[in-house]
Tab-separated table of C-alpha atoms in Angstrom:
chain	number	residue	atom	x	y	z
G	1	UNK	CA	0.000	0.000	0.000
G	2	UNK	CA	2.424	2.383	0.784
G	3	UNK	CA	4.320	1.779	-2.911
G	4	UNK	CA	1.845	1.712	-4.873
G	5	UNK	CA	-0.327	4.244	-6.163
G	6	UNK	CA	-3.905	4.317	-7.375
G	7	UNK	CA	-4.085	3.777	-11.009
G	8	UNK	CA	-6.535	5.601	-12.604
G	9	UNK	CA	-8.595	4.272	-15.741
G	10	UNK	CA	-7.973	5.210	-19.034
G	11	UNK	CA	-10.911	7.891	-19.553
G	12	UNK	CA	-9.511	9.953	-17.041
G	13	UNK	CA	-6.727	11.092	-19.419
G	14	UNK	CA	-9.838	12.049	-22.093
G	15	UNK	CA	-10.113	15.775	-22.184
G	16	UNK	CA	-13.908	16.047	-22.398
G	17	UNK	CA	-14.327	13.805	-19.532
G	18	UNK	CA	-13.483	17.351	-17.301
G	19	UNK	CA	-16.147	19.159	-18.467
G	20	UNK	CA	-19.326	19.018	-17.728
G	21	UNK	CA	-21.198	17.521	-20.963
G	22	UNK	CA	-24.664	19.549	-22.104
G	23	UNK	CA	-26.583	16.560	-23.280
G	24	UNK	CA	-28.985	14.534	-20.398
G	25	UNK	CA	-27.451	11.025	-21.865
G	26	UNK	CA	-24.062	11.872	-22.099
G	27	UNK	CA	-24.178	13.713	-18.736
G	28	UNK	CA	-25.574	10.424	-17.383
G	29	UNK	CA	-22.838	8.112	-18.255
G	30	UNK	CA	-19.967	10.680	-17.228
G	31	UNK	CA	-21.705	11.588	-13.722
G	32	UNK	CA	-21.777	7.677	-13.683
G	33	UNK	CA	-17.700	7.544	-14.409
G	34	UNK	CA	-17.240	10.189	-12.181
G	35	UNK	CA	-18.764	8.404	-9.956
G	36	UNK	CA	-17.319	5.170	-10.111
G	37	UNK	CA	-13.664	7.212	-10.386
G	38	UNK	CA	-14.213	8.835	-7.318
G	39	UNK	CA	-15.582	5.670	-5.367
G	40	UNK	CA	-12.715	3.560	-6.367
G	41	UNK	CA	-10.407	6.122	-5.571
G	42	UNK	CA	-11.590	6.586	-2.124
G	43	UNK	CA	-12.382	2.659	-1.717
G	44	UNK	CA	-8.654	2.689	-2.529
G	45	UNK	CA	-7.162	4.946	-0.142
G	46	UNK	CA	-9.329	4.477	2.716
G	47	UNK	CA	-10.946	7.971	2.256
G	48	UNK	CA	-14.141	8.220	3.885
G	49	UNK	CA	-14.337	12.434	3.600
G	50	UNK	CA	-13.924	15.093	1.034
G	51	UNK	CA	-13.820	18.511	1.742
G	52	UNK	CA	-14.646	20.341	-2.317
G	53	UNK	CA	-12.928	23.646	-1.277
G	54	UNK	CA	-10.277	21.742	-0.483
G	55	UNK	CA	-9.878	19.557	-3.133
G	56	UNK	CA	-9.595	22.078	-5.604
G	57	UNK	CA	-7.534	24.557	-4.083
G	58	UNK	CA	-5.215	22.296	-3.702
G	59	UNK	CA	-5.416	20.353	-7.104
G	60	UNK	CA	-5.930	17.396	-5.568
G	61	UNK	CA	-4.552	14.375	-7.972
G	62	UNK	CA	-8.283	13.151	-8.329
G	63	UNK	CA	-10.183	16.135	-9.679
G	64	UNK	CA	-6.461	17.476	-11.894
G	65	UNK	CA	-5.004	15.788	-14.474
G	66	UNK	CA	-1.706	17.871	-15.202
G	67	UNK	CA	-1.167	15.686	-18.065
G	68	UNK	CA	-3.617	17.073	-20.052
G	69	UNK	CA	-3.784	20.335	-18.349
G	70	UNK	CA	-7.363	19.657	-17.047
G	71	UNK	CA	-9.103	20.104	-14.107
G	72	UNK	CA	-12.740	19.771	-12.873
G	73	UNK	CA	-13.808	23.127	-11.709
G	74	UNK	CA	-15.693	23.620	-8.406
G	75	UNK	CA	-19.172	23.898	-10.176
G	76	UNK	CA	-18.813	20.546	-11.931
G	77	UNK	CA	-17.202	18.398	-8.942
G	78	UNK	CA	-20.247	20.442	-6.960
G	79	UNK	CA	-22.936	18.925	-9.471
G	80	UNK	CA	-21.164	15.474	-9.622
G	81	UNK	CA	-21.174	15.070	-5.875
G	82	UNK	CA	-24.979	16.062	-5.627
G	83	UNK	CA	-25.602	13.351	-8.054
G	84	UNK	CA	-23.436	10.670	-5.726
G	85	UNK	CA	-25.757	11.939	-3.406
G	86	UNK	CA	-28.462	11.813	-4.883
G	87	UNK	CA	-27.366	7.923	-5.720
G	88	UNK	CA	-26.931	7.011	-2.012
G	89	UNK	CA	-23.089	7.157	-2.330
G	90	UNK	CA	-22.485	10.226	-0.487
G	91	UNK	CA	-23.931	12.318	2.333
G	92	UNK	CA	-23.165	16.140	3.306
G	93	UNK	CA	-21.236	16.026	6.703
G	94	UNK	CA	-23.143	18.740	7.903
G	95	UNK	CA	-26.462	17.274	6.826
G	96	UNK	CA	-28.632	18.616	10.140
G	97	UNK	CA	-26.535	22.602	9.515
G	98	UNK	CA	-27.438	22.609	6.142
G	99	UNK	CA	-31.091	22.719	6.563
G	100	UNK	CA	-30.366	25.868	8.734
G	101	UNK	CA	-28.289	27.225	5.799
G	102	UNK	CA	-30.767	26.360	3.429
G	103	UNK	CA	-33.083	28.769	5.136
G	104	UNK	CA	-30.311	31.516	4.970
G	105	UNK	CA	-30.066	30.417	1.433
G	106	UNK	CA	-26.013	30.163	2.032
G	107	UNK	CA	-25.548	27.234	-0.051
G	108	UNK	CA	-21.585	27.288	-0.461
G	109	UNK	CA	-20.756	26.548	2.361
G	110	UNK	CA	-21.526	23.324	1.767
G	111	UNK	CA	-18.148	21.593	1.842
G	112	UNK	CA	-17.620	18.405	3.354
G	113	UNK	CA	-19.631	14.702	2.218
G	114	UNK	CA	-19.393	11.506	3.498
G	115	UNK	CA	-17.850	9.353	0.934
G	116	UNK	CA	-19.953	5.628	1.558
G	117	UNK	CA	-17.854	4.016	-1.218
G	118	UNK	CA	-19.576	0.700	0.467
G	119	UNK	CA	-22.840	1.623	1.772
G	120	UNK	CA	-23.833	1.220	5.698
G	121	UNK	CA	-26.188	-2.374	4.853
G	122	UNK	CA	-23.322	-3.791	3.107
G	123	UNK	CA	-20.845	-2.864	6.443
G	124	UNK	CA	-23.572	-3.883	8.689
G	125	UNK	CA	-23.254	-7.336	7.386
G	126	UNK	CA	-19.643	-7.826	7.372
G	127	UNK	CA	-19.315	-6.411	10.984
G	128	UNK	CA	-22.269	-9.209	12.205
G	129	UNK	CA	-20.208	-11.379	10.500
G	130	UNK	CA	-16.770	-11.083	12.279
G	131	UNK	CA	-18.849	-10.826	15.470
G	132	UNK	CA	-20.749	-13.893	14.776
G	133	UNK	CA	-17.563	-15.459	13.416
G	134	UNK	CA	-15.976	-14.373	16.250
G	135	UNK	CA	-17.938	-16.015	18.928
G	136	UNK	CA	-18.584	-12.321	20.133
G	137	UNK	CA	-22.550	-12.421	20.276
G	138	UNK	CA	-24.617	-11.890	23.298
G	139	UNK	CA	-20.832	-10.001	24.923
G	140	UNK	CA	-20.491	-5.926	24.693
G	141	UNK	CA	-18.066	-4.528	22.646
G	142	UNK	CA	-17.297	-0.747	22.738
G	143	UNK	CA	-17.475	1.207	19.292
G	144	UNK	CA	-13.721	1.604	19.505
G	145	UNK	CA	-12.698	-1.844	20.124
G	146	UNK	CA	-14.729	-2.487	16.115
G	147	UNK	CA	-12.408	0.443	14.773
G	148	UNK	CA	-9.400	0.008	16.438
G	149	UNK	CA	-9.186	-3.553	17.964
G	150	UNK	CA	-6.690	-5.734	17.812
G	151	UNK	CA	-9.089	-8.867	16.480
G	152	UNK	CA	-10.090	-6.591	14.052
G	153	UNK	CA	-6.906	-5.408	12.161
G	154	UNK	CA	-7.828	-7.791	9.421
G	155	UNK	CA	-11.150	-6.564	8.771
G	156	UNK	CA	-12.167	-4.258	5.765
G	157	UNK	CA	-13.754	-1.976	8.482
G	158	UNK	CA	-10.828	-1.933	10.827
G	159	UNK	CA	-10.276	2.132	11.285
G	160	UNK	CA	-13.618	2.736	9.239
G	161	UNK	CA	-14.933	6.062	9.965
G	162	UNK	CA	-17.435	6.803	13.193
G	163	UNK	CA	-19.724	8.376	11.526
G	164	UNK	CA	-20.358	5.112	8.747
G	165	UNK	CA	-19.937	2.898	11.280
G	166	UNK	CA	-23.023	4.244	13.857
G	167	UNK	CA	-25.042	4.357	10.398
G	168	UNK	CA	-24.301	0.548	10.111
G	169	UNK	CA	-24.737	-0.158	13.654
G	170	UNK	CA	-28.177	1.357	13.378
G	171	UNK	CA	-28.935	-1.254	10.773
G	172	UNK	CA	-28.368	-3.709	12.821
G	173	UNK	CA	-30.277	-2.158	15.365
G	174	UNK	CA	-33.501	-2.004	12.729
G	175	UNK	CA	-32.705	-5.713	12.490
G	176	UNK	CA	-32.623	-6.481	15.764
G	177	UNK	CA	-29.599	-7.903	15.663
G	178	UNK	CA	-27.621	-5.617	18.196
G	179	UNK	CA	-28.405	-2.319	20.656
G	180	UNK	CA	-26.487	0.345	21.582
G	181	UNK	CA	-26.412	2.153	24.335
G	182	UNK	CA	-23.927	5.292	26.056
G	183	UNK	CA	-21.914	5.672	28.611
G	184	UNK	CA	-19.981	8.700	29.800
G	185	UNK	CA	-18.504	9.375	26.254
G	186	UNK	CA	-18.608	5.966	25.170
G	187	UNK	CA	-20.491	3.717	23.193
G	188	UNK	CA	-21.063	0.351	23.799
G	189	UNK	CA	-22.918	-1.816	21.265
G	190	UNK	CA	-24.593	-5.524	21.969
G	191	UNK	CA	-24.725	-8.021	20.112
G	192	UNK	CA	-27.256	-10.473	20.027
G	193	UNK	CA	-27.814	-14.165	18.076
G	194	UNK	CA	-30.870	-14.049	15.571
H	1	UNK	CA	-70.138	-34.952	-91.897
H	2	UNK	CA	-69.485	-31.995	-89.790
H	3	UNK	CA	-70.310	-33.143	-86.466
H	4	UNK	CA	-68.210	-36.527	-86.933
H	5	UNK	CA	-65.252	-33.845	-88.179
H	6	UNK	CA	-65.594	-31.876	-85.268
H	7	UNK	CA	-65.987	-35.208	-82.965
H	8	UNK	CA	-63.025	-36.753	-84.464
H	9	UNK	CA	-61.440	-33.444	-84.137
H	10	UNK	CA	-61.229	-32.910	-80.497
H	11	UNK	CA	-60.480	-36.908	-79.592
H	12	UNK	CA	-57.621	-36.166	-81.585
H	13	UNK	CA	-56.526	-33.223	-80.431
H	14	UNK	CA	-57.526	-34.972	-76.819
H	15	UNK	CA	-55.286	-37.505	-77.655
H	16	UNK	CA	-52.699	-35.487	-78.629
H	17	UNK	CA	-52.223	-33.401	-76.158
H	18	UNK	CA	-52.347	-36.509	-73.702
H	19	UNK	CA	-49.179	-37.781	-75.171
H	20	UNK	CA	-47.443	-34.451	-75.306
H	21	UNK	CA	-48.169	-34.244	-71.502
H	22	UNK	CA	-46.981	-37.391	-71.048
H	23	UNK	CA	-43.603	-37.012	-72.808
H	24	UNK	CA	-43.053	-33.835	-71.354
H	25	UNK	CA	-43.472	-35.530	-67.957
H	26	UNK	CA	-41.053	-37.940	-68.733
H	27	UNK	CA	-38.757	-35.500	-69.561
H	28	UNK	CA	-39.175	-33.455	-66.711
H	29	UNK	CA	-38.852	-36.466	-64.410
H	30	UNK	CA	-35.922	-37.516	-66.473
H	31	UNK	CA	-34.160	-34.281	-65.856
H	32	UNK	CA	-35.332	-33.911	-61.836
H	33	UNK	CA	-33.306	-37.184	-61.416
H	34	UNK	CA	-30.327	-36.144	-63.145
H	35	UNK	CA	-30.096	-32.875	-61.093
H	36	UNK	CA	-31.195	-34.648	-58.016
H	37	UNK	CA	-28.238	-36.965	-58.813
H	38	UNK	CA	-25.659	-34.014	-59.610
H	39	UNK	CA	-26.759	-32.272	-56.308
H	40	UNK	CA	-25.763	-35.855	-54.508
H	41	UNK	CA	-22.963	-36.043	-56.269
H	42	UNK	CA	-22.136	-32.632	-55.186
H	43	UNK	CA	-22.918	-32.911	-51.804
H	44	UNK	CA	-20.992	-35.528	-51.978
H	45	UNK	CA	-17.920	-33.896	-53.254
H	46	UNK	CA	-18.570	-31.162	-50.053
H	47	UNK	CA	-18.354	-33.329	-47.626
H	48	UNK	CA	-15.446	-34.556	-48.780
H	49	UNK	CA	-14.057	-31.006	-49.048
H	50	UNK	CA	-15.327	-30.084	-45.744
H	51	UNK	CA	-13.902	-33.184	-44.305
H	52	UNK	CA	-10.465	-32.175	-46.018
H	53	UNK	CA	-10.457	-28.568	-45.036
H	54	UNK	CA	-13.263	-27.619	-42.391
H	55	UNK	CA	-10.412	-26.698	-39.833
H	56	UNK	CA	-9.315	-24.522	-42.231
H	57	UNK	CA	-11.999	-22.581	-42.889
H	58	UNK	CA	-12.770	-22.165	-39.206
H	59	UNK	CA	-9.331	-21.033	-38.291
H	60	UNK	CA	-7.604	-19.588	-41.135
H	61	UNK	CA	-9.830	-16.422	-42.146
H	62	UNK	CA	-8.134	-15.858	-45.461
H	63	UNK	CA	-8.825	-19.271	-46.181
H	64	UNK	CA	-12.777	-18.495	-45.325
H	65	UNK	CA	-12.707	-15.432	-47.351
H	66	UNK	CA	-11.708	-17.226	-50.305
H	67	UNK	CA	-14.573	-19.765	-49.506
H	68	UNK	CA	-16.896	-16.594	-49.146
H	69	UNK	CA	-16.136	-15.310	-52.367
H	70	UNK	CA	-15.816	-18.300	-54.320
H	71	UNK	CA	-19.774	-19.096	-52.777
H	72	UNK	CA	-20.607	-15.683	-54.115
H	73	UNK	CA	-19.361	-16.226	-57.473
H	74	UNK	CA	-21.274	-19.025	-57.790
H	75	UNK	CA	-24.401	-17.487	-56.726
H	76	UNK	CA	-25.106	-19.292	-53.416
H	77	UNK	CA	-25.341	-17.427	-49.896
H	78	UNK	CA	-23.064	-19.499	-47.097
H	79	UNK	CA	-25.092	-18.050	-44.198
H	80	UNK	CA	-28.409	-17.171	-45.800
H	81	UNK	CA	-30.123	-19.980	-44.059
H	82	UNK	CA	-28.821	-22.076	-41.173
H	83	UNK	CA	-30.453	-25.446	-42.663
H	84	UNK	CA	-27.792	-25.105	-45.970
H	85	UNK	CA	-25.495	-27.297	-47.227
H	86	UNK	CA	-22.256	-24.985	-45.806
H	87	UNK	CA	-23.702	-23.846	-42.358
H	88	UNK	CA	-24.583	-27.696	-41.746
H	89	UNK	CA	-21.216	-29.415	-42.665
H	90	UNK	CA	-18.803	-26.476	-42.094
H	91	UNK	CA	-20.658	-24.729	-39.284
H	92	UNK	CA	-19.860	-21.296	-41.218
H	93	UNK	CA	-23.673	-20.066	-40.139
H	94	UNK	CA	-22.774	-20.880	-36.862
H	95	UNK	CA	-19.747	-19.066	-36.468
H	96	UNK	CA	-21.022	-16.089	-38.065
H	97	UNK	CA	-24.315	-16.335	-35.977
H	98	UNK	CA	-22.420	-16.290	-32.807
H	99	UNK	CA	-19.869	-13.899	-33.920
H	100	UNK	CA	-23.534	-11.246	-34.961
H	101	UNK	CA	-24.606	-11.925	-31.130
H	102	UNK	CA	-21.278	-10.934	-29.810
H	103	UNK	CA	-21.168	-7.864	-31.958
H	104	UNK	CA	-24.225	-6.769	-30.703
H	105	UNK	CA	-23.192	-7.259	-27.332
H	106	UNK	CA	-20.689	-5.422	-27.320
H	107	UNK	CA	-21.588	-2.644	-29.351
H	108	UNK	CA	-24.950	-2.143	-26.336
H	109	UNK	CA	-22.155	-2.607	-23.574
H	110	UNK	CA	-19.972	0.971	-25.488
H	111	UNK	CA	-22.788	2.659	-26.392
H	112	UNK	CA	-23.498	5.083	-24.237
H	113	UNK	CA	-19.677	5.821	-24.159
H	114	UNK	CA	-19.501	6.420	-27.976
H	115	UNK	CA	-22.970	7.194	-28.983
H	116	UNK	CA	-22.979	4.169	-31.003
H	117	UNK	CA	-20.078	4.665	-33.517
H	118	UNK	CA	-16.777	2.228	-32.610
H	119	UNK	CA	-13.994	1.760	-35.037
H	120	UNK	CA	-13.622	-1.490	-36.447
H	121	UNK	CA	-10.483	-2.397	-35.011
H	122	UNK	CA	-11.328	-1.609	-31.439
H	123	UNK	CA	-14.556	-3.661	-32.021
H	124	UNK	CA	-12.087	-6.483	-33.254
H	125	UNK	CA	-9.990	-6.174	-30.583
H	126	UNK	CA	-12.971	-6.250	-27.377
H	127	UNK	CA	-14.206	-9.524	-29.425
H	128	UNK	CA	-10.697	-10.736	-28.893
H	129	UNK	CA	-10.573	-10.323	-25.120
H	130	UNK	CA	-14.575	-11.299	-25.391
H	131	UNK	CA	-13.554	-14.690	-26.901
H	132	UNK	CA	-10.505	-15.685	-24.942
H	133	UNK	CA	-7.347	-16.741	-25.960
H	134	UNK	CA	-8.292	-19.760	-27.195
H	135	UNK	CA	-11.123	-19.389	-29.796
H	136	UNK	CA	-11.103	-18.902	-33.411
H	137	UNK	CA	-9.088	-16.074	-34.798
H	138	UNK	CA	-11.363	-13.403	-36.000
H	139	UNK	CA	-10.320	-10.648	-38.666
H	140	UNK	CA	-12.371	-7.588	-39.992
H	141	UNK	CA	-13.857	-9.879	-43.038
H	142	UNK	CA	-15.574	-11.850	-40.626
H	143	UNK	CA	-17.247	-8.798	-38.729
H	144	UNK	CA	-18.106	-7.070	-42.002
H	145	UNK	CA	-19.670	-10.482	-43.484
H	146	UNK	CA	-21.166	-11.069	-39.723
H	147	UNK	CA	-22.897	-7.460	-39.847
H	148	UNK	CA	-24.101	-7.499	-43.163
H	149	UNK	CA	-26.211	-10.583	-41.993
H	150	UNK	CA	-27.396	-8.185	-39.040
H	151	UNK	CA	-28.963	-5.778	-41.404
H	152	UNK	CA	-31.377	-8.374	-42.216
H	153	UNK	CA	-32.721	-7.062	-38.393
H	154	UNK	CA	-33.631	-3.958	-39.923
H	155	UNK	CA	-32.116	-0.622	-39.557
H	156	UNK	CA	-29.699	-0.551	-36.716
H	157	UNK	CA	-25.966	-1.835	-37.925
H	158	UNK	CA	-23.993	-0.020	-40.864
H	159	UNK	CA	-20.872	0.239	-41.775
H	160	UNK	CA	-18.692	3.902	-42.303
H	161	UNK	CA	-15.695	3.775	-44.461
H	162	UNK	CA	-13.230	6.602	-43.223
H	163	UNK	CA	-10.281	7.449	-45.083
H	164	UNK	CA	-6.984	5.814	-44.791
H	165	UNK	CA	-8.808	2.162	-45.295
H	166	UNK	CA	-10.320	2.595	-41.665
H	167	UNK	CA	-14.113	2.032	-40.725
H	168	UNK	CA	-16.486	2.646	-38.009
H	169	UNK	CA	-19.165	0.355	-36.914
H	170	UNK	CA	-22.575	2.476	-36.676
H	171	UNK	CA	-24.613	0.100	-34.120
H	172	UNK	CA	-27.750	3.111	-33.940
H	173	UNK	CA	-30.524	3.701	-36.015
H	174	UNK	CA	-29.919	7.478	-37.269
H	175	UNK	CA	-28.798	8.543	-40.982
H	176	UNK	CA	-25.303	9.629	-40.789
H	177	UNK	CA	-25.457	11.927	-43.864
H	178	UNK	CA	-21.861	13.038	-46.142
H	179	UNK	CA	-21.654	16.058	-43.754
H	180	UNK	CA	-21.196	14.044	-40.806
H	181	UNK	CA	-18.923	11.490	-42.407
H	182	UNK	CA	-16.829	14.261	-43.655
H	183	UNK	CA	-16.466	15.621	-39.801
H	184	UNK	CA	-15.513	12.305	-38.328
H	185	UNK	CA	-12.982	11.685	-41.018
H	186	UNK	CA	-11.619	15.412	-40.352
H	187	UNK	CA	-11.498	14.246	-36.761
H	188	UNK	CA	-10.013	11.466	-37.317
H	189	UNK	CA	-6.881	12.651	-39.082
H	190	UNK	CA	-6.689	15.405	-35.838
H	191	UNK	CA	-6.410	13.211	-32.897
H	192	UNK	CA	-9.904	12.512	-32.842
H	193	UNK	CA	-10.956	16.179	-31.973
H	194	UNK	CA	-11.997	19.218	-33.966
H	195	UNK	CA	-12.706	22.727	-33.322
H	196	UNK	CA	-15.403	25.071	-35.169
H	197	UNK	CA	-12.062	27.196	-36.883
H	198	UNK	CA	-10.809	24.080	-38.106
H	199	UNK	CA	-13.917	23.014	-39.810
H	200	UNK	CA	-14.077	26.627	-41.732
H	201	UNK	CA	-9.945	26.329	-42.571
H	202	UNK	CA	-10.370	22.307	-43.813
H	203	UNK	CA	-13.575	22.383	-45.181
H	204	UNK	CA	-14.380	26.226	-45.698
H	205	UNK	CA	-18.041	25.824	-44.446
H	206	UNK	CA	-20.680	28.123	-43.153
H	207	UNK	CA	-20.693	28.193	-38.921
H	208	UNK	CA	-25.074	27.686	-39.471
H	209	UNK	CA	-23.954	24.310	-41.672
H	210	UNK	CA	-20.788	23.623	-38.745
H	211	UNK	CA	-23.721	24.205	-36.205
H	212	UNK	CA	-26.016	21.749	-37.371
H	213	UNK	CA	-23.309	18.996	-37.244
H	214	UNK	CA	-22.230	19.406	-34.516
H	215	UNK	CA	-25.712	19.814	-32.672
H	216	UNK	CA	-26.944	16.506	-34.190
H	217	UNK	CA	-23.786	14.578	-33.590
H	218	UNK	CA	-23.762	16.001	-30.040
H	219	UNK	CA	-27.497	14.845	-29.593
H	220	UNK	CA	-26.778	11.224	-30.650
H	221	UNK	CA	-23.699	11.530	-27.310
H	222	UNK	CA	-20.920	10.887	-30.821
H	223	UNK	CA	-19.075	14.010	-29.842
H	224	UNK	CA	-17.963	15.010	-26.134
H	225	UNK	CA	-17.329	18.726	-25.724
H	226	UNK	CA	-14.007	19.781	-24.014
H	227	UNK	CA	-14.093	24.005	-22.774
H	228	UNK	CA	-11.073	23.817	-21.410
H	229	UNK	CA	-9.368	25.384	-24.200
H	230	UNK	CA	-9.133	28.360	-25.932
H	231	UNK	CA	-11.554	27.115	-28.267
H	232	UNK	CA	-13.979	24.556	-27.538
H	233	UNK	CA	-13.070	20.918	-28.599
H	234	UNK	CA	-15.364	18.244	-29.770
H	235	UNK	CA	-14.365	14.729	-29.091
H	236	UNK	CA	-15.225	11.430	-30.862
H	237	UNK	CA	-15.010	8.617	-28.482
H	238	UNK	CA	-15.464	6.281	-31.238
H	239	UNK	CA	-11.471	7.690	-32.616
H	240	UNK	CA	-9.894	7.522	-29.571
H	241	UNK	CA	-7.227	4.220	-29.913
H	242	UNK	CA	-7.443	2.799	-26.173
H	243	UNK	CA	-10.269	1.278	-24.839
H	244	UNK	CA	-10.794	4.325	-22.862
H	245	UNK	CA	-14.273	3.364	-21.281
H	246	UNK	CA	-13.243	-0.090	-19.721
């Protein structure tokens, strides 16, 4: 991992793939290869936020291709996130703020989303899985001991981001397959056999 | 007198006529059986031949063009019906029937990458990988001969001939007029782009008639447009070399 380097497909060195394309059809397949691009990419890396601002100001590798001396401009990586959103992929951080923004009609300061490159349902069932696997059910476990634990180093969702990960523990909640509950500033989470 | 004329007459004439129709059948029958017995003998003689050479003709594709045009010299369509002598001992029909489905297949899978338009040689190359390594070697005959048996479909596959010898497969229904083949070939020899100045330089055209090109081939999602330039770029995805939508 720490070699290599993300290798990005061959339509990101196209030219017309960095701006955003008038016609409904063609817009539809490159939001759709934006989309993909930007999931892999993140899948990739681990990346479970992106801050826009950011990204462009600092060129970030993913929205510039020096190459061809093309970048996506703040408008189009704006539009191409709402669709991600709009697609389930992607939520805005500040998701509860932004409806008192909306009312202010301040809608650039929208910056940061929640990149779900694998959606909370699909990390709900691995996690049951290790802790079924693991001979962990009907025993507490504390949300940090799923992140950070040792017997979970292996695991696609070792160091996965709080935020995803109380999304997929409410699925499990839904499915009665586990509760939560709080204590001082931590959170425990039960397990329990189907 | 007259009525035993007249009598006599028509029995003869009866009679006549019977004899003629029975000659004529014999002759006819005659005839049926020798060209029922040249076709056996000539069936014969292609099995024989396709016992001798059907590897061949599946792998070798020069070898099964020269069978394709030797069967259209003699007047008699290989792959116009799957129950035919050829298609039944060489499995020709087959392979060009399979071949037509894989075409189609992949032409759907690029489509909404290219708007429908895919050169030849990339289409020959993604039925390579589609294939495997170890099937039949396919050349651009074989496609050509496959898709002019897909036309039979109705509208929907044509063929574009572009210049230096290259050609584009057209897998959607919509009329691709000279003005449109003259823009993709202009494209073509300029890295698959063009701009609206380079039209009017090459082809010294009015920007209304440049306009309407470009608006219809940008409809049909043929042409990408690129502002980050000075001047904006049109792109044919069908020109670029790579498969760049994999």
């Amino acid at each position: 991992m720490s070699n290599q380097v993300f290798q990005f497909p061959p339509y990101y060195h196209k030219e017309p793939f960095f701006t955003i394309q008038p016609i409904l059809n063609t817009r539809k397949k490159q939001f759709q290869m934006w989309q993909d691009l930007i999931l892999q990419y993140c899948r990739y890396y681990k990346i479970y936020e992106l801050d826009i601002n950011e990204s462009i100001k600092s060129n970030s590798v993913l929205f510039n291709n020096e190459k061809i001396n093309r970048k996506l401009s703040r408008e189009a990586l704006k539009s191409i996130i709402d669709d991600i959103i709009e697609n389930g992929f992607a939520e805005w951080v500040d998701k509860e703020k932004e409806k008192e923004k909306e009312k202010d009609k301040d809608n650039n300061n929208n910056n940061r989303v929640l990149i779900m490159w694998r959606k909370p349902d699909e990390w709900a069932s691995l996690i049951y899985k290790w802790v079924a696997d693991c001979g962990l059910l009907n025993t507490v476990l504390t949300v940090w001991e799923i992140q950070n634990g040792d017997d979970s180093k292996k695991q696609e969702f070792h160091q996965l981001n709080t935020t995803i990960l109380m999304k997929s523990l409410k699925v499990l909640e839904k499915q009665s397959k586990c509760q939560t509950f709080s204590q001082d500033e931590n959170v425990g989470v039960k397990f329990f056999s189907i | 007198m007259r009525r035993g004329i007249g009598i006599q007459a028509a029995q003869k004439q009866t009679q006549t006529q019977k004899q003629l129709q029975n000659v004529s059948e014999q002759l006819n029958t005659e005839n049926i059986n020798k060209i029922k017995e040249q076709l056996l003998v000539f069936k014969e003689n292609l099995e024989i031949f396709a016992t001798k050479h059907k590897k061949d003709i599946i792998k070798n594709p020069e070898f099964r063009k020269y069978f394709q045009d030797m069967c259209n010299m003699i007047g008699v369509d290989p792959l116009a019906s799957n129950k035919g002598f050829w298609c039944q001992v060489l499995g020709v029909g087959d392979f060009y029937y399979t071949l037509g489905v894989q075409i189609i297949e992949i032409c759907l899978k690029y489509r909404s990458s290219n708007g429908g338009l895919m050169e030849m040689d990339t289409l020959a190359e993604h039925l390579r990988k589609l294939r495997g390594k170890n099937s039949q070697e396919i050349s651009c005959d074989d496609i050509e001969c496959s898709i002019s048996k897909l036309k039979v479909l109705g509208n929907g596959f044509n063929i574009i001939k572009v210049s230096g010898g290259k050609k584009l497969v057209q897998s959607v229904p919509c009329e691709l007029n000279k003005d449109h083949t003259d823009i993709i070939i202009l494209a073509q020899d300029n890295n698959a782009s063009i701009t609206q100045s380079l039209v009017i330089s090459k082809l010294k055209w009015s920007e209304e008639r440049i306009n309407n090109v470009i608006n219809f081939l940008l409809q049909e999602s043929m042409i990408w447009i690129d502002e980050q330039s000075n001047e904006t770029i049109y792109w044919f995805p069908s020109l670029w070399s790579n498969f760049s939508f994999e």
